[in-house]
Backbone as a chain_set.jsonl record, in Angstrom:
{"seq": "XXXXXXXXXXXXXXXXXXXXXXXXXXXXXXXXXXXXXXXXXXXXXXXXXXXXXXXXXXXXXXXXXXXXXXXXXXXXXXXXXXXXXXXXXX", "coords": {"N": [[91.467, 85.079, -48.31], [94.011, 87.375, -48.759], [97.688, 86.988, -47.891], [99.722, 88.481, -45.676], [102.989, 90.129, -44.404], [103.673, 91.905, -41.704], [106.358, 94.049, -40.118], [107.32, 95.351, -37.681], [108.31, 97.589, -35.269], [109.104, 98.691, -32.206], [108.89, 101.481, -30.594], [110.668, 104.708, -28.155], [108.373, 104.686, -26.613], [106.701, 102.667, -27.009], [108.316, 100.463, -26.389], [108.614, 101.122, -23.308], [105.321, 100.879, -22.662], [105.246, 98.268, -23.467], [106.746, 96.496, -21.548], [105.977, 97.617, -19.052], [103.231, 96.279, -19.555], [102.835, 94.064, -20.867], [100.766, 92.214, -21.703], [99.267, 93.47, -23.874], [100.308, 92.948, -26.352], [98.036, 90.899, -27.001], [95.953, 92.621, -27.325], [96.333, 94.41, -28.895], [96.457, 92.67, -30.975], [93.811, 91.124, -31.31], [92.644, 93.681, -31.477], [93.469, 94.296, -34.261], [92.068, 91.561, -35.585], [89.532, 92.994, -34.992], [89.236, 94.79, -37.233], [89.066, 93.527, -39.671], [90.996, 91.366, -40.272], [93.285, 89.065, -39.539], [95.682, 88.29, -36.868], [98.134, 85.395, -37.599], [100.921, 84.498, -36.849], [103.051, 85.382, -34.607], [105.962, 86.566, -34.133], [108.605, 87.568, -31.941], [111.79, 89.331, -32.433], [115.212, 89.711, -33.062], [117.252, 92.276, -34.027], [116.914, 94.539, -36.661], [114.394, 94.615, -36.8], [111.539, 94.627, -34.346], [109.139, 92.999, -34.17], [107.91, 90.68, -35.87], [104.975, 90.264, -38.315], [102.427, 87.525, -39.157], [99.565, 88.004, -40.574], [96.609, 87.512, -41.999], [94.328, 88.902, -44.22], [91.57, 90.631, -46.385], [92.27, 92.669, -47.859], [94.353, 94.993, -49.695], [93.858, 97.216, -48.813], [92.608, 97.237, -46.184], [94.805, 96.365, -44.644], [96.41, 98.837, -45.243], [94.798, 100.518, -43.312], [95.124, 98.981, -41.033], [97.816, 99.92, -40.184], [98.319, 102.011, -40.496], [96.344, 103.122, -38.379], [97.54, 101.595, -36.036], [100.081, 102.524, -36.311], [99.788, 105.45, -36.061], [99.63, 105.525, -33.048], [101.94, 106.54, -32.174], [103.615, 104.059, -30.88], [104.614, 102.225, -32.102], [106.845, 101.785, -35.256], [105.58, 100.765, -38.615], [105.81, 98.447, -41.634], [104.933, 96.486, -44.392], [104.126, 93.856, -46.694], [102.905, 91.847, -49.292], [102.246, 88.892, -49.495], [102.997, 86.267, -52.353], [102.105, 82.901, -53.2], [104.161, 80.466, -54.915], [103.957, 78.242, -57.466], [105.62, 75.299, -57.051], [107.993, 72.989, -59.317], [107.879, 69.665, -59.147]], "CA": [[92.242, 86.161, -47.741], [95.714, 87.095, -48.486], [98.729, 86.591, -46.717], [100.634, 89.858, -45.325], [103.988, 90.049, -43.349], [103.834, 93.355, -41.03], [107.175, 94.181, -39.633], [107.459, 96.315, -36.685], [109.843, 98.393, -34.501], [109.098, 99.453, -31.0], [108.826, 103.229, -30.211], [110.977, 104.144, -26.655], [107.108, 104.797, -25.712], [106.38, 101.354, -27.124], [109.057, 99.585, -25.334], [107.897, 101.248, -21.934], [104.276, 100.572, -22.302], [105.272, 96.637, -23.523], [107.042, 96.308, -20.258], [104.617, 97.713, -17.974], [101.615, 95.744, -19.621], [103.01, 92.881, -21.474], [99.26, 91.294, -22.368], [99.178, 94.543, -24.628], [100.383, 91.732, -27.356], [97.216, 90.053, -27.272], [94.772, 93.324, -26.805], [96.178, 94.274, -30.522], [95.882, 91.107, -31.792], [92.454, 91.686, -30.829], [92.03, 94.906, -32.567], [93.474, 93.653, -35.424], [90.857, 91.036, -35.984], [87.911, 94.032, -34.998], [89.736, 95.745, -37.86], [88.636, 92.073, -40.785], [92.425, 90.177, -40.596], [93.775, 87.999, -38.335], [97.32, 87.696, -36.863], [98.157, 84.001, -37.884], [101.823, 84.294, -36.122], [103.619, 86.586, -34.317], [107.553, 86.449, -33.729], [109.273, 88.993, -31.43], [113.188, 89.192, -33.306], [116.653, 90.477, -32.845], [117.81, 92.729, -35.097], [116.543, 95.954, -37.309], [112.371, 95.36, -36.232], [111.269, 93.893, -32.991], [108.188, 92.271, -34.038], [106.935, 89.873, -37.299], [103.729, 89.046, -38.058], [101.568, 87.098, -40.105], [98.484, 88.837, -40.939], [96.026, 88.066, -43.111], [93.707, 90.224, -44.496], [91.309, 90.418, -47.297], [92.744, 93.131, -48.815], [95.74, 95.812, -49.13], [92.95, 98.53, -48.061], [92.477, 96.226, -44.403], [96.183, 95.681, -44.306], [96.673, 100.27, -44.612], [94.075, 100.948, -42.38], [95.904, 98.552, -39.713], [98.994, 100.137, -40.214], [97.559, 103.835, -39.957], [96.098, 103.108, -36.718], [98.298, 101.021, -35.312], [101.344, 103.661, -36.315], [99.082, 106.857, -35.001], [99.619, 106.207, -32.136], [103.367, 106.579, -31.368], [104.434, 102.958, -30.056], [105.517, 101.589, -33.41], [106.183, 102.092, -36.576], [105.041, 99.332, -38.99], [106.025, 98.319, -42.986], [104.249, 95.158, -44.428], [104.195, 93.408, -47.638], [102.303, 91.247, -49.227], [103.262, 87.418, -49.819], [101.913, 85.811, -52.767], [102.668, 81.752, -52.858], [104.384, 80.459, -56.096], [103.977, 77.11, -57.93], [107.168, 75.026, -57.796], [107.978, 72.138, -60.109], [107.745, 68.337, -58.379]], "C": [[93.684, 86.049, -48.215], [96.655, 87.261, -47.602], [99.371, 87.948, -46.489], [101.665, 89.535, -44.371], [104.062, 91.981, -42.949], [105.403, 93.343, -40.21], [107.433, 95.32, -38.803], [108.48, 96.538, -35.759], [109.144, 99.251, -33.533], [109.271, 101.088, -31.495], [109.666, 103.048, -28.543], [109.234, 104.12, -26.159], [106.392, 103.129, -25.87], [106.953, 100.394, -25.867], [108.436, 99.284, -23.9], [106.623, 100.331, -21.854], [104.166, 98.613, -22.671], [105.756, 96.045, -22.025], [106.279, 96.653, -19.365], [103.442, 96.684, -18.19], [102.027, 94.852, -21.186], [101.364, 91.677, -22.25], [98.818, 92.692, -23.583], [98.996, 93.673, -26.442], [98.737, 91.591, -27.805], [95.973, 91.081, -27.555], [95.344, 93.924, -28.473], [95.78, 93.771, -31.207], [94.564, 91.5, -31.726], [91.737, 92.556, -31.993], [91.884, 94.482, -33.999], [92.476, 92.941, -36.28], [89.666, 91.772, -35.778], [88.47, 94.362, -36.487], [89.561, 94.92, -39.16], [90.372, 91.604, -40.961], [92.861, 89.613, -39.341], [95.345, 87.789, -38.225], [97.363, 85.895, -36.751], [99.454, 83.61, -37.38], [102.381, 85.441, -35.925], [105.131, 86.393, -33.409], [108.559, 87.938, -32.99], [110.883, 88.192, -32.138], [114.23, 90.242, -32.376], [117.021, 91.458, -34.418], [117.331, 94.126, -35.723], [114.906, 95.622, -37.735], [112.831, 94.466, -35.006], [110.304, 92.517, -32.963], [107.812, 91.385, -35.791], [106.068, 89.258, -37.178], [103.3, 88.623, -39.037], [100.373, 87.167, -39.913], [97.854, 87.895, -42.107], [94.8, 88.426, -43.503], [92.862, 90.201, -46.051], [91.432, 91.468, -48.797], [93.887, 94.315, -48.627], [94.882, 97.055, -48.519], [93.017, 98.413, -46.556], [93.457, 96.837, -44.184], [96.847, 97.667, -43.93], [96.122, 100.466, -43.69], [94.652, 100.072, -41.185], [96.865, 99.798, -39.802], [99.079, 101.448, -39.68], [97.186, 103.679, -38.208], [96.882, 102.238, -36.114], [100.226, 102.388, -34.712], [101.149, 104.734, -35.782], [99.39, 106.753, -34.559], [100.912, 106.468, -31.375], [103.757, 105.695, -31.162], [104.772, 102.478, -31.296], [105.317, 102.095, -34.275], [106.183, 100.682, -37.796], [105.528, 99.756, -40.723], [105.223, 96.683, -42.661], [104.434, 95.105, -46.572], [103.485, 92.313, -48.191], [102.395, 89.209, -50.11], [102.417, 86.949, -51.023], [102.657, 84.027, -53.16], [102.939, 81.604, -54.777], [104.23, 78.843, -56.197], [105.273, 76.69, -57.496], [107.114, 73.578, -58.375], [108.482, 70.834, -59.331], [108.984, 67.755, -59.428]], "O": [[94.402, 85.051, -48.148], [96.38, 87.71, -46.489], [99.493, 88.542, -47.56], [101.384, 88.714, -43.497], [104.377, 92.935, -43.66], [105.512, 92.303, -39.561], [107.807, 96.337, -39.387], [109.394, 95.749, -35.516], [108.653, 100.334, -33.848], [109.692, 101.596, -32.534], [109.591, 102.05, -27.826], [108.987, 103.384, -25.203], [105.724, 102.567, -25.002], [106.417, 99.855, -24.898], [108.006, 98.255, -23.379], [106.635, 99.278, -21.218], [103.283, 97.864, -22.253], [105.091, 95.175, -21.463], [105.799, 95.703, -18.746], [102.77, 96.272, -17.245], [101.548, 95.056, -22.301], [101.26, 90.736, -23.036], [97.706, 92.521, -24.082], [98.114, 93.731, -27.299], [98.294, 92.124, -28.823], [94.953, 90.552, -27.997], [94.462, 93.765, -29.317], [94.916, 94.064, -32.034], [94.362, 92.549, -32.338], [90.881, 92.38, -32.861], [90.89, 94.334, -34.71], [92.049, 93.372, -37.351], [88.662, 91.317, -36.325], [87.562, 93.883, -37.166], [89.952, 95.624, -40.09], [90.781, 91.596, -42.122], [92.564, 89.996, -38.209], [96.092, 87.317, -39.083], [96.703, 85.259, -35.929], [99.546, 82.384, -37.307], [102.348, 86.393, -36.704], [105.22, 86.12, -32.212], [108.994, 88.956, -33.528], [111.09, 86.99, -32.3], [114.088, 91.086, -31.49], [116.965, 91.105, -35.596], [117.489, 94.998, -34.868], [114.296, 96.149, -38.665], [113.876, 93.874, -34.736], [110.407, 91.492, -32.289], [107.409, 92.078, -36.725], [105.878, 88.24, -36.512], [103.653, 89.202, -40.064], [99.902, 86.415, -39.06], [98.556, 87.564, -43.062], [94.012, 88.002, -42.658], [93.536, 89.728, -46.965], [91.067, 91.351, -49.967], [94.299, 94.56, -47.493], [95.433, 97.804, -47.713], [93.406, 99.314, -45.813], [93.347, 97.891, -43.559], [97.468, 97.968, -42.911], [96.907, 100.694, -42.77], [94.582, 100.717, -40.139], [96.359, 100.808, -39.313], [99.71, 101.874, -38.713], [97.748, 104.096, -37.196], [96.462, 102.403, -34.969], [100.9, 102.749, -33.748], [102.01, 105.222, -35.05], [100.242, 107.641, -34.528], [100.956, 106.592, -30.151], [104.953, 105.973, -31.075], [105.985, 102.347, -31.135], [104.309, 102.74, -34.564], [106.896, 99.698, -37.598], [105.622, 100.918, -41.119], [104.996, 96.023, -41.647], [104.734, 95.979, -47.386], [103.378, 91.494, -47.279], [102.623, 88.804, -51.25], [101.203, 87.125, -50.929], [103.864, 84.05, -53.402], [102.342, 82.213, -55.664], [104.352, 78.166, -55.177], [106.152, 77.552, -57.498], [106.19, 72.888, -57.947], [109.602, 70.96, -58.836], [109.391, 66.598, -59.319]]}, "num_chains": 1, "name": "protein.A"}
């Protein structure tokens, strides 16, 4: 599988429904893996997103089709990228 970083940004409808129902987190996560990738970490942030994750996924097809349904539905909107590891010299 490869590695993906998804970067996300609350919606105000996001925000709300994270505060009301805070285990919401985990009921993605969830989906996510129905959906063939796995969140492998997930960092709430300061700054210009809310959320980073590490995804990964066996391919960039997986990795749209999260993103699509996850973004439908109004509470975030999502960018991602895809990491690829480099040699470095010992």
């Amino acid at each position: 599988m490869a590695t993906y970083i998804m970067l996300s940004t609350l919606t105000d409808e996001g925000r709300k429904t994270l505060k009301e129902r805070p285990d919401r987190l985990k009921s993605v996560n969830k989906e996510v893996e129905e959906m063939g990738a796995r969140v492998r970490a997930q960092y709430a942030v300061l700054g210009g997103y809310d959320f980073v994750n590490v995804i990964d996924a066996p391919s960039n097809e997986v990795m749209a089709r999260i993103s699509m349904e996850l973004g439908s539905r109004g509470t975030i909107t999502v960018s991602y990228t895809h990491l690829r590891a480099h040699e470095t010299a010992d």
